[in-house]
PDB file of C-alpha atoms in Angstrom:
ATOM      1  CA  UNK A   1      48.645 -51.839  60.488  1.00 96.00           C
ATOM      2  CA  UNK A   2      50.438 -49.108  62.079  1.00 96.00           C
ATOM      3  CA  UNK A   3      53.981 -49.446  62.009  1.00 97.00           C
ATOM      4  CA  UNK A   4      57.436 -48.094  62.199  1.00 98.00           C
ATOM      5  CA  UNK A   5      60.785 -49.947  60.923  1.00 98.00           C
ATOM      6  CA  UNK A   6      64.135 -48.333  61.790  1.00 98.00           C
ATOM      7  CA  UNK A   7      67.273 -49.006  60.056  1.00 98.00           C
ATOM      8  CA  UNK A   8      70.816 -48.117  59.192  1.00 98.00           C
ATOM      9  CA  UNK A   9      72.531 -48.560  62.380  1.00 97.00           C
ATOM     10  CA  UNK A  10      76.170 -49.507  63.098  1.00 97.00           C
ATOM     11  CA  UNK A  11      79.598 -49.088  64.351  1.00 98.00           C
ATOM     12  CA  UNK A  12      80.970 -45.674  63.759  1.00 98.00           C
ATOM     13  CA  UNK A  13      84.472 -44.205  65.416  1.00 98.00           C
ATOM     14  CA  UNK A  14      84.295 -41.628  68.051  1.00 98.00           C
ATOM     15  CA  UNK A  15      83.633 -38.138  66.263  1.00 98.00           C
ATOM     16  CA  UNK A  16      82.007 -39.512  63.222  1.00 98.00           C
ATOM     17  CA  UNK A  17      78.544 -39.115  61.711  1.00 98.00           C
ATOM     18  CA  UNK A  18      75.730 -41.635  61.189  1.00 98.00           C
ATOM     19  CA  UNK A  19      72.399 -40.902  60.049  1.00 98.00           C
ATOM     20  CA  UNK A  20      69.315 -43.484  60.806  1.00 98.00           C
ATOM     21  CA  UNK A  21      65.826 -43.861  59.537  1.00 98.00           C
ATOM     22  CA  UNK A  22      62.611 -44.575  60.337  1.00 98.00           C
ATOM     23  CA  UNK A  23      59.958 -45.799  57.270  1.00 98.00           C
ATOM     24  CA  UNK A  24      56.307 -45.170  58.929  1.00 98.00           C
ATOM     25  CA  UNK A  25      53.025 -47.437  57.199  1.00 98.00           C
ATOM     26  CA  UNK A  26      49.400 -47.702  57.963  1.00 98.00           C
ATOM     27  CA  UNK A  27      49.067 -44.167  58.908  1.00 97.00           C
ATOM     28  CA  UNK A  28      49.050 -40.757  57.745  1.00 97.00           C
ATOM     29  CA  UNK A  29      52.590 -39.552  58.306  1.00 97.00           C
ATOM     30  CA  UNK A  30      52.030 -36.091  57.671  1.00 96.00           C
ATOM     31  CA  UNK A  31      49.611 -35.654  60.297  1.00 95.00           C
ATOM     32  CA  UNK A  32      52.094 -36.604  63.134  1.00 96.00           C
ATOM     33  CA  UNK A  33      54.679 -35.731  65.320  1.00 95.00           C
ATOM     34  CA  UNK A  34      57.393 -38.441  65.693  1.00 97.00           C
ATOM     35  CA  UNK A  35      60.178 -39.111  68.077  1.00 97.00           C
ATOM     36  CA  UNK A  36      63.298 -40.467  68.601  1.00 98.00           C
ATOM     37  CA  UNK A  37      64.187 -42.422  71.731  1.00 98.00           C
ATOM     38  CA  UNK A  38      67.364 -43.956  72.812  1.00 98.00           C
ATOM     39  CA  UNK A  39      68.263 -46.513  74.899  1.00 98.00           C
ATOM     40  CA  UNK A  40      72.248 -47.457  76.190  1.00 98.00           C
ATOM     41  CA  UNK A  41      72.906 -50.707  76.929  1.00 97.00           C
ATOM     42  CA  UNK A  42      71.409 -52.155  80.128  1.00 95.00           C
ATOM     43  CA  UNK A  43      70.010 -48.365  80.902  1.00 96.00           C
ATOM     44  CA  UNK A  44      66.620 -46.801  80.825  1.00 97.00           C
ATOM     45  CA  UNK A  45      64.909 -44.881  78.182  1.00 98.00           C
ATOM     46  CA  UNK A  46      65.692 -41.268  76.653  1.00 97.00           C
ATOM     47  CA  UNK A  47      64.109 -39.253  75.016  1.00 97.00           C
ATOM     48  CA  UNK A  48      66.192 -37.599  72.024  1.00 98.00           C
ATOM     49  CA  UNK A  49      64.325 -35.512  69.744  1.00 97.00           C
ATOM     50  CA  UNK A  50      60.890 -34.673  68.143  1.00 95.00           C
ATOM     51  CA  UNK A  51      59.415 -33.099  65.279  1.00 96.00           C
ATOM     52  CA  UNK A  52      56.060 -31.480  63.982  1.00 95.00           C
ATOM     53  CA  UNK A  53      54.170 -33.508  61.058  1.00 95.00           C
ATOM     54  CA  UNK A  54      55.263 -30.585  58.391  1.00 96.00           C
ATOM     55  CA  UNK A  55      58.845 -30.712  59.791  1.00 96.00           C
ATOM     56  CA  UNK A  56      58.523 -26.810  61.303  1.00 95.00           C
ATOM     57  CA  UNK A  57      58.997 -27.181  64.599  1.00 94.00           C
ATOM     58  CA  UNK A  58      62.025 -29.633  66.659  1.00 95.00           C
ATOM     59  CA  UNK A  59      62.795 -29.939  69.588  1.00 93.00           C
ATOM     60  CA  UNK A  60      65.744 -32.032  71.245  1.00 96.00           C
ATOM     61  CA  UNK A  61      67.586 -33.229  74.842  1.00 95.00           C
ATOM     62  CA  UNK A  62      70.090 -30.865  75.815  1.00 94.00           C
ATOM     63  CA  UNK A  63      72.983 -33.530  75.514  1.00 96.00           C
ATOM     64  CA  UNK A  64      72.287 -33.719  71.680  1.00 97.00           C
ATOM     65  CA  UNK A  65      71.289 -30.565  70.978  1.00 96.00           C
ATOM     66  CA  UNK A  66      74.319 -29.188  68.030  1.00 96.00           C
ATOM     67  CA  UNK A  67      74.928 -32.559  67.024  1.00 98.00           C
ATOM     68  CA  UNK A  68      71.900 -34.309  66.506  1.00 98.00           C
ATOM     69  CA  UNK A  69      69.223 -33.263  63.644  1.00 98.00           C
ATOM     70  CA  UNK A  70      66.134 -34.686  63.020  1.00 98.00           C
ATOM     71  CA  UNK A  71      64.298 -34.601  59.994  1.00 98.00           C
ATOM     72  CA  UNK A  72      61.551 -36.230  57.798  1.00 98.00           C
ATOM     73  CA  UNK A  73      60.441 -36.487  54.253  1.00 98.00           C
ATOM     74  CA  UNK A  74      56.516 -36.846  53.856  1.00 98.00           C
ATOM     75  CA  UNK A  75      56.307 -37.674  50.323  1.00 98.00           C
ATOM     76  CA  UNK A  76      58.500 -40.852  51.698  1.00 98.00           C
ATOM     77  CA  UNK A  77      57.086 -41.528  55.091  1.00 98.00           C
ATOM     78  CA  UNK A  78      60.668 -41.605  56.221  1.00 98.00           C
ATOM     79  CA  UNK A  79      62.188 -40.097  59.494  1.00 98.00           C
ATOM     80  CA  UNK A  80      65.745 -39.362  59.984  1.00 98.00           C
ATOM     81  CA  UNK A  81      68.490 -38.796  62.800  1.00 98.00           C
ATOM     82  CA  UNK A  82      71.514 -37.069  61.432  1.00 98.00           C
ATOM     83  CA  UNK A  83      73.914 -38.011  64.235  1.00 98.00           C
ATOM     84  CA  UNK A  84      77.563 -35.888  64.026  1.00 98.00           C
ATOM     85  CA  UNK A  85      80.445 -35.762  66.137  1.00 98.00           C
ATOM     86  CA  UNK A  86      79.257 -38.728  67.613  1.00 98.00           C
ATOM     87  CA  UNK A  87      80.643 -39.775  71.521  1.00 98.00           C
ATOM     88  CA  UNK A  88      80.647 -43.002  73.154  1.00 98.00           C
ATOM     89  CA  UNK A  89      77.833 -42.239  75.350  1.00 97.00           C
ATOM     90  CA  UNK A  90      75.736 -42.076  72.370  1.00 98.00           C
ATOM     91  CA  UNK A  91      75.824 -45.402  72.043  1.00 98.00           C
ATOM     92  CA  UNK A  92      72.250 -47.020  72.585  1.00 98.00           C
ATOM     93  CA  UNK A  93      69.482 -48.819  70.495  1.00 98.00           C
ATOM     94  CA  UNK A  94      67.830 -46.088  68.678  1.00 98.00           C
ATOM     95  CA  UNK A  95      63.800 -45.834  68.783  1.00 98.00           C
ATOM     96  CA  UNK A  96      61.553 -43.998  66.824  1.00 98.00           C
ATOM     97  CA  UNK A  97      58.006 -43.717  67.529  1.00 98.00           C
ATOM     98  CA  UNK A  98      55.013 -41.960  66.145  1.00 97.00           C
ATOM     99  CA  UNK A  99      53.149 -39.193  68.722  1.00 96.00           C
ATOM    100  CA  UNK A 100      49.613 -39.270  69.477  1.00 93.00           C
ATOM    101  CA  UNK A 101      47.393 -36.922  68.134  1.00 88.00           C
ATOM    102  CA  UNK A 102      45.888 -34.602  70.935  1.00 80.00           C
ATOM    103  CA  UNK A 103      44.658 -31.207  71.418  1.00 70.00           C
ATOM    104  CA  UNK A 104      45.885 -30.581  74.693  1.00 77.00           C
ATOM    105  CA  UNK A 105      50.000 -30.204  74.758  1.00 76.00           C
ATOM    106  CA  UNK A 106      51.610 -32.586  77.375  1.00 81.00           C
ATOM    107  CA  UNK A 107      49.280 -35.181  77.127  1.00 87.00           C
ATOM    108  CA  UNK A 108      50.713 -37.332  74.036  1.00 93.00           C
ATOM    109  CA  UNK A 109      51.899 -40.766  74.132  1.00 96.00           C
ATOM    110  CA  UNK A 110      54.509 -42.790  72.080  1.00 97.00           C
ATOM    111  CA  UNK A 111      52.693 -45.236  70.272  1.00 96.00           C
ATOM    112  CA  UNK A 112      53.473 -47.644  68.447  1.00 97.00           C
ATOM    113  CA  UNK A 113      57.373 -48.100  68.436  1.00 98.00           C
ATOM    114  CA  UNK A 114      59.937 -49.617  66.557  1.00 98.00           C
ATOM    115  CA  UNK A 115      62.071 -52.374  66.824  1.00 98.00           C
ATOM    116  CA  UNK A 116      65.269 -49.900  67.449  1.00 98.00           C
ATOM    117  CA  UNK A 117      68.178 -49.783  65.266  1.00 98.00           C
ATOM    118  CA  UNK A 118      71.503 -50.014  67.373  1.00 98.00           C
ATOM    119  CA  UNK A 119      74.244 -47.234  67.317  1.00 98.00           C
ATOM    120  CA  UNK A 120      77.905 -48.131  68.389  1.00 98.00           C
ATOM    121  CA  UNK A 121      80.444 -45.479  68.951  1.00 98.00           C
ATOM    122  CA  UNK A 122      83.757 -47.255  69.538  1.00 97.00           C
ATOM    123  CA  UNK A 123      87.197 -47.423  68.157  1.00 96.00           C
TER     124      UNK A 123
ATOM    125  CA  UNK B   1      66.986 -30.710  87.697  1.00 65.00           C
ATOM    126  CA  UNK B   2      63.827 -32.608  86.074  1.00 73.00           C
ATOM    127  CA  UNK B   3      63.609 -36.444  87.183  1.00 93.00           C
ATOM    128  CA  UNK B   4      60.811 -38.509  87.476  1.00 97.00           C
ATOM    129  CA  UNK B   5      62.036 -41.555  90.134  1.00 98.00           C
ATOM    130  CA  UNK B   6      60.822 -45.051  90.166  1.00 98.00           C
ATOM    131  CA  UNK B   7      62.092 -47.932  92.451  1.00 97.00           C
ATOM    132  CA  UNK B   8      64.623 -50.086  90.398  1.00 97.00           C
ATOM    133  CA  UNK B   9      62.908 -53.291  91.387  1.00 97.00           C
ATOM    134  CA  UNK B  10      59.330 -54.682  92.510  1.00 98.00           C
ATOM    135  CA  UNK B  11      58.484 -58.106  92.806  1.00 97.00           C
ATOM    136  CA  UNK B  12      55.596 -60.435  93.543  1.00 96.00           C
ATOM    137  CA  UNK B  13      54.052 -64.185  93.453  1.00 97.00           C
ATOM    138  CA  UNK B  14      51.670 -65.441  90.697  1.00 97.00           C
ATOM    139  CA  UNK B  15      48.007 -63.860  91.786  1.00 97.00           C
ATOM    140  CA  UNK B  16      49.443 -61.117  93.843  1.00 97.00           C
ATOM    141  CA  UNK B  17      48.768 -57.353  93.151  1.00 98.00           C
ATOM    142  CA  UNK B  18      52.272 -54.862  92.738  1.00 98.00           C
ATOM    143  CA  UNK B  19      52.072 -51.171  92.467  1.00 98.00           C
ATOM    144  CA  UNK B  20      55.208 -49.514  91.069  1.00 98.00           C
ATOM    145  CA  UNK B  21      55.630 -46.099  91.809  1.00 98.00           C
ATOM    146  CA  UNK B  22      56.864 -42.642  89.620  1.00 98.00           C
ATOM    147  CA  UNK B  23      57.668 -39.371  91.543  1.00 98.00           C
ATOM    148  CA  UNK B  24      57.902 -36.181  89.393  1.00 97.00           C
ATOM    149  CA  UNK B  25      57.504 -32.863  90.458  1.00 96.00           C
ATOM    150  CA  UNK B  26      55.238 -29.627  89.311  1.00 95.00           C
ATOM    151  CA  UNK B  27      57.223 -29.192  85.835  1.00 95.00           C
ATOM    152  CA  UNK B  28      56.090 -33.243  84.659  1.00 96.00           C
ATOM    153  CA  UNK B  29      53.890 -35.291  86.480  1.00 97.00           C
ATOM    154  CA  UNK B  30      52.408 -31.865  88.806  1.00 96.00           C
ATOM    155  CA  UNK B  31      50.875 -30.451  85.261  1.00 94.00           C
ATOM    156  CA  UNK B  32      50.615 -32.879  83.125  1.00 95.00           C
ATOM    157  CA  UNK B  33      49.239 -36.606  81.974  1.00 96.00           C
ATOM    158  CA  UNK B  34      51.403 -39.875  82.850  1.00 97.00           C
ATOM    159  CA  UNK B  35      51.846 -42.678  80.295  1.00 98.00           C
ATOM    160  CA  UNK B  36      53.536 -46.106  81.531  1.00 98.00           C
ATOM    161  CA  UNK B  37      55.530 -48.233  78.838  1.00 98.00           C
ATOM    162  CA  UNK B  38      56.442 -52.138  78.961  1.00 98.00           C
ATOM    163  CA  UNK B  39      59.574 -53.715  78.000  1.00 98.00           C
ATOM    164  CA  UNK B  40      60.487 -57.448  77.539  1.00 97.00           C
ATOM    165  CA  UNK B  41      63.694 -58.409  77.521  1.00 94.00           C
ATOM    166  CA  UNK B  42      65.519 -57.925  73.429  1.00 93.00           C
ATOM    167  CA  UNK B  43      62.350 -56.260  72.744  1.00 97.00           C
ATOM    168  CA  UNK B  44      61.194 -52.584  71.774  1.00 98.00           C
ATOM    169  CA  UNK B  45      59.044 -50.573  74.586  1.00 98.00           C
ATOM    170  CA  UNK B  46      55.068 -50.999  74.312  1.00 98.00           C
ATOM    171  CA  UNK B  47      52.447 -48.727  75.391  1.00 98.00           C
ATOM    172  CA  UNK B  48      50.918 -49.928  78.591  1.00 98.00           C
ATOM    173  CA  UNK B  49      49.085 -46.763  79.775  1.00 98.00           C
ATOM    174  CA  UNK B  50      48.514 -43.399  78.744  1.00 97.00           C
ATOM    175  CA  UNK B  51      46.779 -40.498  80.059  1.00 96.00           C
ATOM    176  CA  UNK B  52      47.515 -41.129  83.332  1.00 97.00           C
ATOM    177  CA  UNK B  53      45.329 -44.529  83.492  1.00 97.00           C
ATOM    178  CA  UNK B  54      43.865 -45.532  79.834  1.00 97.00           C
ATOM    179  CA  UNK B  55      44.625 -48.730  78.553  1.00 98.00           C
ATOM    180  CA  UNK B  56      44.976 -49.122  74.511  1.00 96.00           C
ATOM    181  CA  UNK B  57      43.055 -52.064  73.535  1.00 96.00           C
ATOM    182  CA  UNK B  58      44.325 -55.270  74.248  1.00 96.00           C
ATOM    183  CA  UNK B  59      45.824 -54.481  77.529  1.00 97.00           C
ATOM    184  CA  UNK B  60      44.313 -56.304  80.080  1.00 97.00           C
ATOM    185  CA  UNK B  61      42.285 -54.262  82.747  1.00 96.00           C
ATOM    186  CA  UNK B  62      44.880 -55.985  85.644  1.00 98.00           C
ATOM    187  CA  UNK B  63      46.693 -53.558  84.519  1.00 98.00           C
ATOM    188  CA  UNK B  64      45.610 -50.137  85.897  1.00 98.00           C
ATOM    189  CA  UNK B  65      47.131 -46.693  86.769  1.00 98.00           C
ATOM    190  CA  UNK B  66      46.452 -43.323  89.294  1.00 98.00           C
ATOM    191  CA  UNK B  67      47.915 -39.992  90.084  1.00 97.00           C
ATOM    192  CA  UNK B  68      47.886 -37.720  92.969  1.00 97.00           C
ATOM    193  CA  UNK B  69      49.534 -34.491  92.616  1.00 97.00           C
ATOM    194  CA  UNK B  70      53.338 -34.846  91.764  1.00 97.00           C
ATOM    195  CA  UNK B  71      53.339 -38.610  91.983  1.00 98.00           C
ATOM    196  CA  UNK B  72      51.578 -41.678  89.525  1.00 98.00           C
ATOM    197  CA  UNK B  73      51.237 -45.425  90.099  1.00 98.00           C
ATOM    198  CA  UNK B  74      51.249 -48.469  87.943  1.00 98.00           C
ATOM    199  CA  UNK B  75      48.975 -51.029  89.709  1.00 98.00           C
ATOM    200  CA  UNK B  76      49.035 -54.800  88.292  1.00 98.00           C
ATOM    201  CA  UNK B  77      46.600 -57.346  89.962  1.00 97.00           C
ATOM    202  CA  UNK B  78      46.869 -60.683  89.508  1.00 97.00           C
ATOM    203  CA  UNK B  79      50.217 -60.600  88.462  1.00 97.00           C
ATOM    204  CA  UNK B  80      51.474 -63.358  85.990  1.00 97.00           C
ATOM    205  CA  UNK B  81      55.017 -65.221  84.736  1.00 96.00           C
ATOM    206  CA  UNK B  82      54.035 -63.232  81.851  1.00 96.00           C
ATOM    207  CA  UNK B  83      54.372 -59.775  83.709  1.00 97.00           C
ATOM    208  CA  UNK B  84      58.076 -59.914  84.251  1.00 97.00           C
ATOM    209  CA  UNK B  85      59.851 -57.053  82.689  1.00 98.00           C
ATOM    210  CA  UNK B  86      60.766 -53.387  83.100  1.00 98.00           C
ATOM    211  CA  UNK B  87      58.162 -50.708  83.197  1.00 98.00           C
ATOM    212  CA  UNK B  88      58.682 -46.997  82.743  1.00 98.00           C
ATOM    213  CA  UNK B  89      56.649 -44.078  83.544  1.00 98.00           C
ATOM    214  CA  UNK B  90      56.645 -40.887  81.475  1.00 98.00           C
ATOM    215  CA  UNK B  91      55.548 -37.467  81.187  1.00 97.00           C
ATOM    216  CA  UNK B  92      56.429 -33.988  79.336  1.00 95.00           C
ATOM    217  CA  UNK B  93      58.261 -31.689  81.212  1.00 94.00           C
ATOM    218  CA  UNK B  94      57.812 -27.686  80.907  1.00 92.00           C
ATOM    219  CA  UNK B  95      61.378 -27.324  82.044  1.00 91.00           C
ATOM    220  CA  UNK B  96      63.092 -29.827  79.366  1.00 90.00           C
ATOM    221  CA  UNK B  97      60.305 -28.819  76.859  1.00 89.00           C
ATOM    222  CA  UNK B  98      60.403 -32.619  76.001  1.00 92.00           C
ATOM    223  CA  UNK B  99      59.783 -35.836  77.775  1.00 95.00           C
ATOM    224  CA  UNK B 100      61.240 -37.376  80.646  1.00 96.00           C
ATOM    225  CA  UNK B 101      61.264 -40.995  81.289  1.00 97.00           C
ATOM    226  CA  UNK B 102      61.356 -42.718  84.772  1.00 98.00           C
ATOM    227  CA  UNK B 103      64.935 -45.122  85.411  1.00 97.00           C
ATOM    228  CA  UNK B 104      62.595 -48.047  84.966  1.00 98.00           C
ATOM    229  CA  UNK B 105      61.594 -50.789  87.309  1.00 98.00           C
ATOM    230  CA  UNK B 106      62.289 -53.828  86.588  1.00 98.00           C
ATOM    231  CA  UNK B 107      59.292 -56.711  87.951  1.00 98.00           C
ATOM    232  CA  UNK B 108      59.989 -60.017  88.950  1.00 97.00           C
ATOM    233  CA  UNK B 109      57.154 -62.616  89.473  1.00 96.00           C
ATOM    234  CA  UNK B 110      58.889 -65.272  92.182  1.00 93.00           C
TER     235      UNK B 110
END
């Protein structure tokens, strides 16, 4: 079964750091781009960052660039999101998802999604 | 500013057909395919439709999608109480160099 499972969320003070993880199974992890999407309480979905299968390309949304770093360990099938200088508006459930493999750029989709891990930034 | 606009709510009675719109621009829907995700309270989003109108295995054919120009639509026919939840459209945006999500539409079955 193709599956991704997040972990590592928790309570962190403003200005603090946290790294969350996502372990993948059921597919050849290194063949796929992976992504992080977040959802603030009661709000909609926001794409955060994505990373190519070999880790050579990374992209992120403006609001986290310079503070968050996406990375991966293909030997352990792990995806990471290192979050620094956390702010209250980073409070959200963070989902990891696999990006579909397609030949035409811009036609990808996210499937499957993990169950999410909650990051709360508060003093 | 790159945005995908959805109505905040939609509703229908069991058996009815409901449509949810998603309006974008030439930097996203106008040049790339649209995906739809379904989310029930307290659970993770799930892929509902991809590449404008393709259904993953297991998704009933009551769910269909279409796209014209810079807008897309999700149609749900034979509405059921189990369809209640939030629906999000999504597309790649060349200006953002990343993915956009619509604000989500909360579907209520009356």
